[in-house]
Every structure is written in structure tokens, then in C-alpha cells.
Short mmCIF file of C-alpha atoms and ligand atoms in Angstrom, two decimals:
data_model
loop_
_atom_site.label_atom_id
_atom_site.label_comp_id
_atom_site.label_asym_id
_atom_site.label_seq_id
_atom_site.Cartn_x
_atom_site.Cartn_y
_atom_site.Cartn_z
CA UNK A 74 0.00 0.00 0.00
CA UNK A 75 0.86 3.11 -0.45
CA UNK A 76 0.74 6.42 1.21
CA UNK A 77 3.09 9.57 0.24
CA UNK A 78 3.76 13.38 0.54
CA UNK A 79 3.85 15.19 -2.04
CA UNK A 80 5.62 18.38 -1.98
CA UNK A 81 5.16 20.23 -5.31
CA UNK A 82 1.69 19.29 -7.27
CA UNK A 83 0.28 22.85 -8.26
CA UNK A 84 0.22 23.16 -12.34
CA UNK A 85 2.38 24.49 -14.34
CA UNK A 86 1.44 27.24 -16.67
CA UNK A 87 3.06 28.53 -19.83
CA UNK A 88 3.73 32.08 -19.82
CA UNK A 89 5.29 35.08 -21.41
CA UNK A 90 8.40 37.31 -21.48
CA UNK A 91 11.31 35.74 -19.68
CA UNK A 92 9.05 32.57 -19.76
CA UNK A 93 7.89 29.62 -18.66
CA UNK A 94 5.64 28.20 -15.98
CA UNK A 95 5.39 28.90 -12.31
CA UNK A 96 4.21 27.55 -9.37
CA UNK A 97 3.85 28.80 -5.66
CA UNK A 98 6.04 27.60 -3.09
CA UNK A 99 4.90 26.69 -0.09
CA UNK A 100 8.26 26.17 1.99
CA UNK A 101 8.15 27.63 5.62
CA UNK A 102 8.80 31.03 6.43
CA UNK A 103 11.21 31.79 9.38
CA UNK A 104 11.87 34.88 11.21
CA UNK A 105 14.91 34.12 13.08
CA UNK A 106 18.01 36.67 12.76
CA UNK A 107 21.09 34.89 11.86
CA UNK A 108 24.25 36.51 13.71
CA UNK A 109 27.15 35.82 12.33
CA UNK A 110 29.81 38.46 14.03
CA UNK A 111 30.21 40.95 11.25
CA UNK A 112 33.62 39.36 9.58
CA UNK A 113 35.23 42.48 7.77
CA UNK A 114 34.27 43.04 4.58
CA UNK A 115 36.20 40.69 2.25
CA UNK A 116 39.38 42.70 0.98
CA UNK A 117 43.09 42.04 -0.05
CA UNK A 118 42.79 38.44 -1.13
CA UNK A 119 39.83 36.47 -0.14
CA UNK A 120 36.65 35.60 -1.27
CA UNK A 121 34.17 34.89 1.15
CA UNK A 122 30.12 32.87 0.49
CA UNK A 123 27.76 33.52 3.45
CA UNK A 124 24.97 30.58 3.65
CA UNK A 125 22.53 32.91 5.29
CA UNK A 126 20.42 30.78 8.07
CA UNK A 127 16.93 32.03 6.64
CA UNK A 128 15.14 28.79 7.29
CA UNK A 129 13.64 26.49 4.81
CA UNK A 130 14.95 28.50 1.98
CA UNK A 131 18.03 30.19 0.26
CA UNK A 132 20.17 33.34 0.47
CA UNK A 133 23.79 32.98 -0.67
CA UNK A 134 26.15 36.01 -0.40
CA UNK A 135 28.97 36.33 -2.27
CA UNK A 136 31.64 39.15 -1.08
CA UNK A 137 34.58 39.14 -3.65
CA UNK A 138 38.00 40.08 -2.45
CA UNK A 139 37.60 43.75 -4.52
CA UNK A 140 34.53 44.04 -2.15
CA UNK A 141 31.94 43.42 -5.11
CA UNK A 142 29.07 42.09 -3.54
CA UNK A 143 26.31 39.45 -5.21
CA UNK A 144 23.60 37.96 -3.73
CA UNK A 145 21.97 34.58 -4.70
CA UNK A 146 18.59 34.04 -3.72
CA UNK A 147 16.71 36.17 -0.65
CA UNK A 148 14.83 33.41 0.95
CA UNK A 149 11.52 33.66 1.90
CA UNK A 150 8.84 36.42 1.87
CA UNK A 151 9.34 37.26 5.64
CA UNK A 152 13.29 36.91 5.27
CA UNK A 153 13.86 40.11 3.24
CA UNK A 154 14.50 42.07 6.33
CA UNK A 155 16.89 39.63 7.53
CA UNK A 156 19.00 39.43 4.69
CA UNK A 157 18.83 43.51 4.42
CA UNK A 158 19.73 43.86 8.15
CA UNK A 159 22.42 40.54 7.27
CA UNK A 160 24.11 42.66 4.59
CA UNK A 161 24.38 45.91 6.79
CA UNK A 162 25.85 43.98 9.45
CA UNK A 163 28.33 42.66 7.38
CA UNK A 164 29.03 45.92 5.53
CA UNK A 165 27.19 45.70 2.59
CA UNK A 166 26.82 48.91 1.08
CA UNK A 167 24.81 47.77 -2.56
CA UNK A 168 24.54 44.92 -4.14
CA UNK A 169 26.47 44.61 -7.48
CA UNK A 170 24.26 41.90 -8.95
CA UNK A 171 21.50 39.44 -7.79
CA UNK A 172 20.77 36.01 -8.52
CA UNK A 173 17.22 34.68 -8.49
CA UNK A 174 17.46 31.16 -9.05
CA UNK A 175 14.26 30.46 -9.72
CA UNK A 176 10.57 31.55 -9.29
CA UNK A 177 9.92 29.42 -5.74
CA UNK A 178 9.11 31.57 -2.94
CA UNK A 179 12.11 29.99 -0.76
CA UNK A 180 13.96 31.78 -2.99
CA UNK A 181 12.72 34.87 -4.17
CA UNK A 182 10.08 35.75 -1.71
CA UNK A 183 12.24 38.38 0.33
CA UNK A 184 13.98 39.80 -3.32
CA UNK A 185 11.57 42.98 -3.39
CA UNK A 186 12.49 44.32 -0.28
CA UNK A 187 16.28 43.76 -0.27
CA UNK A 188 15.91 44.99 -3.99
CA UNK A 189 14.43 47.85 -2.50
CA UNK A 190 17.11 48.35 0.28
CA UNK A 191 20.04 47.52 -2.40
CA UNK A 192 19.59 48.29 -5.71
CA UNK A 193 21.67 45.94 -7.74
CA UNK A 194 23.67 47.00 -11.30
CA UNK A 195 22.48 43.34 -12.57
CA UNK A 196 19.71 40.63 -11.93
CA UNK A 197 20.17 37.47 -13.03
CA UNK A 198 17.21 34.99 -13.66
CA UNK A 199 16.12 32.23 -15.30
CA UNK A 200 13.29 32.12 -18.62
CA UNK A 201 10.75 30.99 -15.72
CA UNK A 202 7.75 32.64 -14.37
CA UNK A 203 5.31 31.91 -11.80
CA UNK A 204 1.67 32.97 -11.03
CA UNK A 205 1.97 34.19 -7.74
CA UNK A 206 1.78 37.50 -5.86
CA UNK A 207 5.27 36.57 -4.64
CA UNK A 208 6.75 36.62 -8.12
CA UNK A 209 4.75 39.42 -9.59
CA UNK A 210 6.20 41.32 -6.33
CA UNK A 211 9.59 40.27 -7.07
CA UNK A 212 9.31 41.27 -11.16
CA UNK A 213 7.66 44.91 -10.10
CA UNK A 214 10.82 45.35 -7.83
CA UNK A 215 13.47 44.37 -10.50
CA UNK A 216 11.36 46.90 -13.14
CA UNK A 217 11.27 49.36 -10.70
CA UNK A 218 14.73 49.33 -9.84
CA UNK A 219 16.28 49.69 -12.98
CA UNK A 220 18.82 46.83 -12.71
CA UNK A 221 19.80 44.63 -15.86
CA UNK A 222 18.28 41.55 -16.44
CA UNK A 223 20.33 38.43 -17.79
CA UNK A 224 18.84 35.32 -18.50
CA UNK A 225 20.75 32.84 -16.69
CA UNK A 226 21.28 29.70 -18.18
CA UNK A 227 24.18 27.35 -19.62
CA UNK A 228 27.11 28.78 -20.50
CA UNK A 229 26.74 32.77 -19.87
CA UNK A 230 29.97 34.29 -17.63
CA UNK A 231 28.55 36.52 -14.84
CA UNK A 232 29.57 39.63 -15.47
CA UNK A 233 30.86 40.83 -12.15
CA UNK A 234 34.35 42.48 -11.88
CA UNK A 235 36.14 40.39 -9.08
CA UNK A 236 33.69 37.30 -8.98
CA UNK A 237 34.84 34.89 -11.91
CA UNK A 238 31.74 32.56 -12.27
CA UNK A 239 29.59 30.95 -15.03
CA UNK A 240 25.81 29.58 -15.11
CA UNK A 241 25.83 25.82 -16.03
CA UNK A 242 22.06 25.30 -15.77
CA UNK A 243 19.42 26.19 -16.70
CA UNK A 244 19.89 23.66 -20.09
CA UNK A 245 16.38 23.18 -21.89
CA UNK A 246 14.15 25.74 -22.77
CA UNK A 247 11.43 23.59 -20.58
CA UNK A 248 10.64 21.90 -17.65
CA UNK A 249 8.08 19.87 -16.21
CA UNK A 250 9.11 20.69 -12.37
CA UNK A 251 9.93 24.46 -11.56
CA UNK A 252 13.12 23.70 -9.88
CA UNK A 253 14.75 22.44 -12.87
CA UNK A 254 14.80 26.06 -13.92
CA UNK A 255 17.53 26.53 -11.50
CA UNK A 256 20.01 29.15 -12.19
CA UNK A 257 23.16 26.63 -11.30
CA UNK A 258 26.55 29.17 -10.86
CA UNK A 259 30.16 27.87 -10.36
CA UNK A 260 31.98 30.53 -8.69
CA UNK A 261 35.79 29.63 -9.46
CA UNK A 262 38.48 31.52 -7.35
CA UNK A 263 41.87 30.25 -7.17
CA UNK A 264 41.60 26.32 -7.11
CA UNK A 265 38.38 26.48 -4.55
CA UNK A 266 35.56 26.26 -6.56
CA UNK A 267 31.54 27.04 -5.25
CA UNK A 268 28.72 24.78 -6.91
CA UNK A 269 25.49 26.81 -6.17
CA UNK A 270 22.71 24.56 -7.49
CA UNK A 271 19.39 26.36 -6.55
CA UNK A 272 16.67 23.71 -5.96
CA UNK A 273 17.89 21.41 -9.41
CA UNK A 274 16.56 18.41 -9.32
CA UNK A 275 17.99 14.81 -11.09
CA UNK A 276 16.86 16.46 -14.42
CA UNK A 277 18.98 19.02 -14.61
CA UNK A 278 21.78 17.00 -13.10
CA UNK A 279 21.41 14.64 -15.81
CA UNK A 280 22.03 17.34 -18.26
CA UNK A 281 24.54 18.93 -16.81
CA UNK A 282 26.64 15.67 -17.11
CA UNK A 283 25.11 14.84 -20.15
CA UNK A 284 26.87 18.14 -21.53
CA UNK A 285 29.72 17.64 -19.75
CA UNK A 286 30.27 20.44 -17.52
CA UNK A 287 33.42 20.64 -15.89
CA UNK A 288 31.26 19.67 -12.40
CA UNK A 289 33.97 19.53 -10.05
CA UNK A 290 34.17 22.06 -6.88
CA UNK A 291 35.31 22.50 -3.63
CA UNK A 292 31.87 23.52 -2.25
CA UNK A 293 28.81 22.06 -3.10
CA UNK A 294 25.47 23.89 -2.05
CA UNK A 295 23.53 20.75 -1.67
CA UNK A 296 20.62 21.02 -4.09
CA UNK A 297 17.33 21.39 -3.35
CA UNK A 298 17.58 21.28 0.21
CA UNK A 299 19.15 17.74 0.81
CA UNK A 300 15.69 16.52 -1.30
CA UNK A 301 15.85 12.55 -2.41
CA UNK A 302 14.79 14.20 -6.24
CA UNK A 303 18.30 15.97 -6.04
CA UNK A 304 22.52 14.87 -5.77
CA UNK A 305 21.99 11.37 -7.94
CA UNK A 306 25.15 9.38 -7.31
CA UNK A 307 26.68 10.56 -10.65
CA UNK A 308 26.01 14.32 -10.58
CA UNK A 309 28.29 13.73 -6.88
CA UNK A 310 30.82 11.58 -8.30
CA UNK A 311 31.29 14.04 -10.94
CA UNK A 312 31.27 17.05 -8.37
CA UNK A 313 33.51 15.42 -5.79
CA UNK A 314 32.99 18.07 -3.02
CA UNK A 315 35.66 18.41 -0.47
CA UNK A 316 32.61 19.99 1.22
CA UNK A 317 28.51 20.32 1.46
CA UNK A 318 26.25 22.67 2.72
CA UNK A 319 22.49 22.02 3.00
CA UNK A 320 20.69 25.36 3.35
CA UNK A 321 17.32 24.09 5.44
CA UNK A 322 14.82 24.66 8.02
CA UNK A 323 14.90 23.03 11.72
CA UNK A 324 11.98 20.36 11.67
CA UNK A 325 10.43 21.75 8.35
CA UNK A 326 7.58 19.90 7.00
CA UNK A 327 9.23 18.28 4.22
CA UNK A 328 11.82 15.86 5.74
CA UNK A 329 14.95 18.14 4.76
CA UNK A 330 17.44 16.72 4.13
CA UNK A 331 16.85 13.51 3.22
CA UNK A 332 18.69 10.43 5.20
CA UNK A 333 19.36 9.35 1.74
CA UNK A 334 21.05 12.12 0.85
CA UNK A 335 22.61 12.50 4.19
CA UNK A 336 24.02 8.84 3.57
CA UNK A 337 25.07 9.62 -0.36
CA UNK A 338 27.36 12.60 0.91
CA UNK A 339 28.67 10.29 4.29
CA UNK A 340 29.01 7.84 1.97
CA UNK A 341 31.31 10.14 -0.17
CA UNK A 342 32.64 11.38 3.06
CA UNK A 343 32.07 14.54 2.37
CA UNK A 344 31.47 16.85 5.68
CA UNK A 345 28.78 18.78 6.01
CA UNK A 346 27.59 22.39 7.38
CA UNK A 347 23.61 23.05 7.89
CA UNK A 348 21.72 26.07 8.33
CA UNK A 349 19.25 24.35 10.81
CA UNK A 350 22.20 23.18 12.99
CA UNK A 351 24.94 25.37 12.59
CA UNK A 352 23.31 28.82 11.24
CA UNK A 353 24.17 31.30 9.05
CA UNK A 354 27.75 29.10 7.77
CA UNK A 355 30.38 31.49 6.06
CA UNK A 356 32.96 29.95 3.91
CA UNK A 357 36.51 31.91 2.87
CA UNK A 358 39.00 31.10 0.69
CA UNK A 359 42.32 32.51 -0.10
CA UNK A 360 42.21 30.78 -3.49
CA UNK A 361 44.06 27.72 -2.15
CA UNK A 362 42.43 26.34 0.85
CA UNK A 363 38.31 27.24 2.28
CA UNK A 364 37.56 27.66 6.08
CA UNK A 365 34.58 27.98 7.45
CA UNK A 366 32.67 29.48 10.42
CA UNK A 367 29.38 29.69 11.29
CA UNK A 368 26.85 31.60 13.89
CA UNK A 369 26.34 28.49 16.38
CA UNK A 370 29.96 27.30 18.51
CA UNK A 371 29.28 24.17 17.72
CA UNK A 372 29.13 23.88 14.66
CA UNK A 373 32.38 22.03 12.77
CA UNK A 374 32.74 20.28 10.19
CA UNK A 375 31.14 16.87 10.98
CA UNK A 376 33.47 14.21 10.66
CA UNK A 377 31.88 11.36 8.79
CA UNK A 378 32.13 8.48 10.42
CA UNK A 379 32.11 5.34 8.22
CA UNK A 380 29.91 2.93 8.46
CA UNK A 381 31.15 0.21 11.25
CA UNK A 382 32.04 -3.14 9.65
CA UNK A 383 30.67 -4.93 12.88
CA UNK A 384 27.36 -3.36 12.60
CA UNK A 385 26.57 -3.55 9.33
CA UNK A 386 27.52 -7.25 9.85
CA UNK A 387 24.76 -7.81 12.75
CA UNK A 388 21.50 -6.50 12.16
CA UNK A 389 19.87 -6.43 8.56
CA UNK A 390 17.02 -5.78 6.74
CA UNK A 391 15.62 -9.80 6.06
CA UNK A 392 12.66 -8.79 4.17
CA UNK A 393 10.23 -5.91 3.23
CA UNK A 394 6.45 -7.49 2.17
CA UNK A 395 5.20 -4.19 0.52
CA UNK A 396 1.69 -5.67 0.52
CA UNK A 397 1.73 -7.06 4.05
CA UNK A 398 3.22 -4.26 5.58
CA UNK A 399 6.01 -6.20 7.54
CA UNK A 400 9.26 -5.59 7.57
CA UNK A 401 11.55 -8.05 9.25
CA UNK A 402 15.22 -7.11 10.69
CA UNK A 403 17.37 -10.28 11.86
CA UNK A 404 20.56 -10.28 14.30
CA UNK A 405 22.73 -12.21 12.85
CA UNK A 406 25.74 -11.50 15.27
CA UNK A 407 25.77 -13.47 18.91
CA UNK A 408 25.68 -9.98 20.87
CA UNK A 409 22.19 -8.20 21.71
CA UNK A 410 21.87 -5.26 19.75
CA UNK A 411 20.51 -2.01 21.08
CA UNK A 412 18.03 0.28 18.07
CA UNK A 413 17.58 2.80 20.55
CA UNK A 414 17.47 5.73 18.01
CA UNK A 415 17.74 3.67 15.34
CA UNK A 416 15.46 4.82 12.13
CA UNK A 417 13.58 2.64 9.36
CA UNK A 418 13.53 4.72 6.47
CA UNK A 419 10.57 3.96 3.50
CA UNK A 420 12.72 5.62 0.78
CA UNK A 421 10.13 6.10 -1.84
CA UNK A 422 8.05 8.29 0.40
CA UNK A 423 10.95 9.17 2.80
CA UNK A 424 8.86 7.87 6.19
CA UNK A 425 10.76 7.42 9.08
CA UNK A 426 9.82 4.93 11.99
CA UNK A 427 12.21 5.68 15.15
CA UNK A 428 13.21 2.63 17.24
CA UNK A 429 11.65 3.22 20.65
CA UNK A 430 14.38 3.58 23.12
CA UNK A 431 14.13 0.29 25.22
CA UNK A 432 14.36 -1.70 21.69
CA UNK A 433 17.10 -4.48 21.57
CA UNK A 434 17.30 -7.41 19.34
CA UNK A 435 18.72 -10.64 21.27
CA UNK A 436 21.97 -12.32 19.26
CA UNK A 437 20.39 -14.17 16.38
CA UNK A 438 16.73 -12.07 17.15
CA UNK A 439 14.24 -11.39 14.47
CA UNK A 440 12.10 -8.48 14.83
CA UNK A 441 9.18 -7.08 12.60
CA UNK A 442 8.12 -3.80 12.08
CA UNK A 443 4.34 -3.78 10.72
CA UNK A 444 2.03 -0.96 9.35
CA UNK A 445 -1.72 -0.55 7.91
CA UNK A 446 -4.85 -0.89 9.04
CA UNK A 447 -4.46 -4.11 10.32
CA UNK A 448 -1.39 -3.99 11.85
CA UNK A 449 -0.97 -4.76 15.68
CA UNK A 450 2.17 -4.78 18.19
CA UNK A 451 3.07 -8.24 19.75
CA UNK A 452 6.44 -9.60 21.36
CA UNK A 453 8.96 -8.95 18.91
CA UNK A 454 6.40 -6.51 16.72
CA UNK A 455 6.74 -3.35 16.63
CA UNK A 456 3.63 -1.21 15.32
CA UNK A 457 5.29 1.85 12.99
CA UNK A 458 1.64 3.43 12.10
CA UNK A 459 -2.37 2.29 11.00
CA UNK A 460 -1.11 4.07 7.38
CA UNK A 461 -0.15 1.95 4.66
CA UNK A 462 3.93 2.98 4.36
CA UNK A 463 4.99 0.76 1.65
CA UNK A 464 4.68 1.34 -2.31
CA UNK A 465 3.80 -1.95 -3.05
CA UNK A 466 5.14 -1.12 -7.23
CA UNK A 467 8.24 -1.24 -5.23
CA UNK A 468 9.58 0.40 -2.47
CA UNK A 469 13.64 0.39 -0.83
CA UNK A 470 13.72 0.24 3.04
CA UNK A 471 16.54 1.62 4.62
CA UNK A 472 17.90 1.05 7.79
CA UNK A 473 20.07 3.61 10.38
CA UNK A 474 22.04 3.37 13.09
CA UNK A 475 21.50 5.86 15.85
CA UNK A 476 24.12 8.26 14.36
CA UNK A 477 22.65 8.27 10.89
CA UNK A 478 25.09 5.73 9.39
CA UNK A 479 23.30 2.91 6.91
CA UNK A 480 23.16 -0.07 8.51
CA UNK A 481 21.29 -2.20 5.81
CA UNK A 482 19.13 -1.40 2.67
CA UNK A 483 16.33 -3.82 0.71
ZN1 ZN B 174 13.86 25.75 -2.34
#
């Protein structure tokens, strides 16, 4: 059976001008101030990217070492003040050009006002419109102010004295889903490189090696919020970050990031940085090396731990019946096994069943795990929920340790 979020469903519609379809985000707002102490203004020799903690949603500043200033992205409606009041507390005086990746309101929503507060010389968006108040807000600002407007897509150079960067995506001319209009920039300084993907999903990815994009950076701006529909296993390979950031909201309503995604990049052991735990992250770079500090002391870069041999060696995932609703984990070590914190992940529609804490499987244990209607708790069954969990056209379970490592997929 089947039961499953979904997160963007609102039609597309073809429009006009600078183009294509639109649809309304409806990502989380958040009004928290990130305070990052203000670092001095970028000068002499290095290039600095503030992730600016605005929630579920996006704001990228970019503060080259001639003190030209570019913004990607201005997060949510409510977050326009924050990133205005961000900028003057880091010494932002204007803007020299702006980035809208695309037409979501996680990303655009608080453009008008910091438009309005600093003026930029350039906009850069892609051919992609949406229906919304949020956007036609966003497009009266731009008029109004006077900037240029690029079209970003693959292959144009930005065109900012002192940031050397070029758009890689958008690709087609259309897309089904709105985030694949993503304005994707690689900011190059020095050897450190800055992948800044927007929200594209696998589609774009797909293109982007399909062109064959030099992908490779230092810095990868996880996209789409650490979603499952973004970082396929190839688009990462061909990145190879040394490190990630996943701009996202504490306990937003989507399941961002993804454990999936979270394993892909442990997996790659890749560290890294996220707005909901470490705030507003700022990365520098002399052109040789990137260090980064963020708003919260404890935030460094998480080591990634590899997956224990021993544990992925005891307990497993047996078998998954999608139609039955059981899932069945087996010990197969001779040592009781405490799940306490351990997760059960349904992939396809990213539902997580927590491990109570007193759970512990006996050496050589089996325990099941059953959903649905009909589903009861007994010795050695554990109820998850009376909702169907599984896709029964197929459906990988996933199974996590208590600190997030994969212990066993099926
Ligand atoms: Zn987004």
C-alpha cells in the first residue's frame, strides 16, 4: 500500500516574457536573525560565500576580495529584512548583482524588499515565471529598480568584476518541475571552486553531465535542500565536493534533508555544514584552501564516520512485504543489539519509523516492524503506524544506526 507526501503538485502554466511556468512555493517562512559576528568586509585576497540561516529557503552572499558584492537568492517572503539587516551587518553597502534562481518563494520571496534596500547593477534569472503574488512582487521590484536583467542559463559568464563565475544550468528551454529552472553558478576563485545549485533536481543533473560540464568544486550547495529528487550518485561523483552545505529549516515539514542524501554525501565522506544546525555558515577562501565558520559554537565540520564493519555485519534488513506491511530485521551477530534511536527509512516516500528507546534485538533475534490498518504490536512486533507505508510497485527500506550511518538497505 501506499501512502506519500507530495511536496510540489500545483500546475504548471506557460507564460510570457522571460518565460515559462510557475508555481507557488509553499516552503516555511522563518523569522529568526542569523548573527554571524560581522567578519570584515572581504578585501586584499579572499573571497568569502555567506549561507545565510533564513530557514527552509536560500540566500547565498557572495563578497569578492575587490569588495563586489552578489547575492543569490533572498529566501523567503518574511526573510527580506533579515538578509537587508544581514548585509548591513556585514558591511554591505549595494549589491552589485542578484541572482534569483528560480521563481519558488524559498527563494525569491524576500527579493523585493532587499531589492528595495540595495539596488543591484544586474539581476540574473532564469526564462521561468510563476503565477503568484510573490513573483509578480519580485518582477515589479526588478522593473522598478532599474537593474539589468540576464537570463541565466548554460554557459553565460557573470559579469561581475572580481567574482569569476559561469551559469551551467538552466539547459532546456522547458521543464516539467519548476526547480529544474535553476540558475546553477560555479563561482571559481583560485583552485576552490563554489557549486550553487538552486533547488535542481535529477533532471537538470542529468544534463549537466550529459553536456559535460566541468562539475567539479570545492563547495557544493547541496541542491534542493538535501531533497531525495536531487545529488543522484553521478552528478556527486562528478562534483567530488571536499565539502557540502544544505541550506534548510529546523523540523520543516518536508523531511529536509533527506537520510538518503545524508548517507550519499557520508558515503562520499564529504562533511557537512547546515543552516538548521549550525546557522548562518560562512565559507573563505584565499584561493588555495576554504575555512569555514558559522553563527552556532558548535558547529564544525562533521566528521563522517564510516559505516562500522561490525554493525553492518549484525543487524539487517531480512525482508520488506510491501503488501503485508512487515518488515523483518534479523541479528545475525551473537551480541544483543541495542536500536535505541535507530530509524527505518521507506525511501520512496521518505517515512521514518524511530526505534523506541528500550528496543534491543537478542543475538540471532528477528524483529518485525508492521504498518496498515491491520497492523498490531506483539512480542517482537513493533507497530510503525495504522497508514499503509509501503509502495507496493516497489519500495527500498533503509535502515540507520543511531548516528545516521546505513546499517542495511532492501
Ligand atoms: Zn527551495
Amino acid at each position: 500500500m501506499f501512502f506519500r507526501k507530495r511536496l510540489y503538485s500545483l500546475p504548471l502554466i506557460l507564460l510570457s516574457f522571460f518565460l515559462i511556468s510557475g508555481c507557488g512555493a509553499i516552503e516555511k517562512a522563518t523569522t529568526s536573525t542569523p548573527t554571524v559576528a560581522p567578519t570584515q568586509t572581504a578585501k586584499g585576497s579572499l573571497l568569502q560565500v555567506h549561507f545565510i540561516d533564513v530557514g527552509q529557503a536560500d540566500s547565498v552572499l557572495v563578497i569578492a576580495p575587490n569588495g563586489q558584492t552578489m547575492l543569490v537568492d533572498g529566501g523567503n517572503r518574511d526573510d527580506g529584512a533579515v538578509v537587508v539587516n544581514y548585509l548591513k551587518s556585514q558591511g554591505v553597502q549595494d549589491l552589485t548583482a542578484i541572482v534569483a534562481t528560480h521563481p519558488h518563494e524559498d527563494h525569491i520571496g524576500g527579493l523585493d524588499t532587499i531589492i528595495h534596500s540595495f539596488p543591484p547593477k544586474q539581476i540574473y534569472m532564469p526564462n521561468a515565471i510563476s503565477t503568484t503574488k510573490t513573483f509578480d512582487d519580485f518582477i515589479t521590484a526588478v522593473n522598478a529598480s532599474g537593474a539589468q536583467k540576464i537570463r541565466a542559463k548554460a554557459g553565460v559568464e557573470l559579469d561581475v568584476l572580481g567574482i569569476s563565475g559561469q551559469f551551467l544550468a538552466p539547459i532546456s528551454d522547458q521543464y516539467e518541475e519548476l526547480n529544474n529552472y535553476s540558475a546553477v553558478l560555479k563561482i571559481t576563485f583560485g583552485k576552490i571552486s563554489f557549486l550553487l545549485t538552486g533547488d535542481a533536481e535529477d533532471v537538470s543533473e542529468a544534463e549537466m553531465l550529459k553536456i559535460g560540464h566541468d562539475l567539479e568544486a570545492s563547495v557544493l550547495k547541496v541542491g534542493h535542500h538535501g531533497s531525495t529528487s536531487s545529488t543522484t550518485n553521478e552528478f556527486l561523483k562528478a562534483v567530488s565536493p571536499k565539502y557540502s552545505v544544505i541550506t534548510v529549516g529546523l523540523d520543516n515539514d518536508y523531511g529536509h534533508p533527506t537520510q538518503v542524501t545524508l548517507n550519499k554525501l557520508a558515503n562520499a565522506g564529504v562533511p557537512v555544514y547546515r543552516t538548521d544546525q549550525d546557522g548562518t555558515i560562512v565559507a573563505t577562501s584565499d584561493g588555495e584552501t576554504v575555512e569555514f565558520i558559522s553563527s552556532r559554537l558548535s558547529s564544525t565540520p562533521k566528521p563522517v564516520q564510516p559505516v562500522p564493519a561490525q554493525a553492518t555485519d549484525s543487524v539487517m534488513i531480512s525482508s520488506i512485504d510491501l503488501r503485508g506491511e512487515v518488515v523483518t530485521l534479523m541479528n545475525r551477530s551473537d551480541q544483543t543489539v541495542n536500536l535505541r534511536g535507530w530509524k527505518l527509512v521507506s525511501e520512496i516516500g521518505n517515512q521514518t519509523f524511530i526505534f523506541p528507546a528500550d528496543t534491543t534485538m537478542p543475538g540471532g533475534g528477528v524483529l518485525k516492524v508492521v504498518s496498515g490498518i491491520n497492523a498490531h504490536a506483539a512480542n517482537n512486533v513493533l507497530l510503525w503506524t495504522d497508514l499503509n507505508i509501503w509502495n507496493n510497485q516497489g519500495d527500498p527500506g533503509a535502515l540507520y544506526n543511531a548516528q545516521g550511518q546505513l546499517i542495511s538497505q532492501k
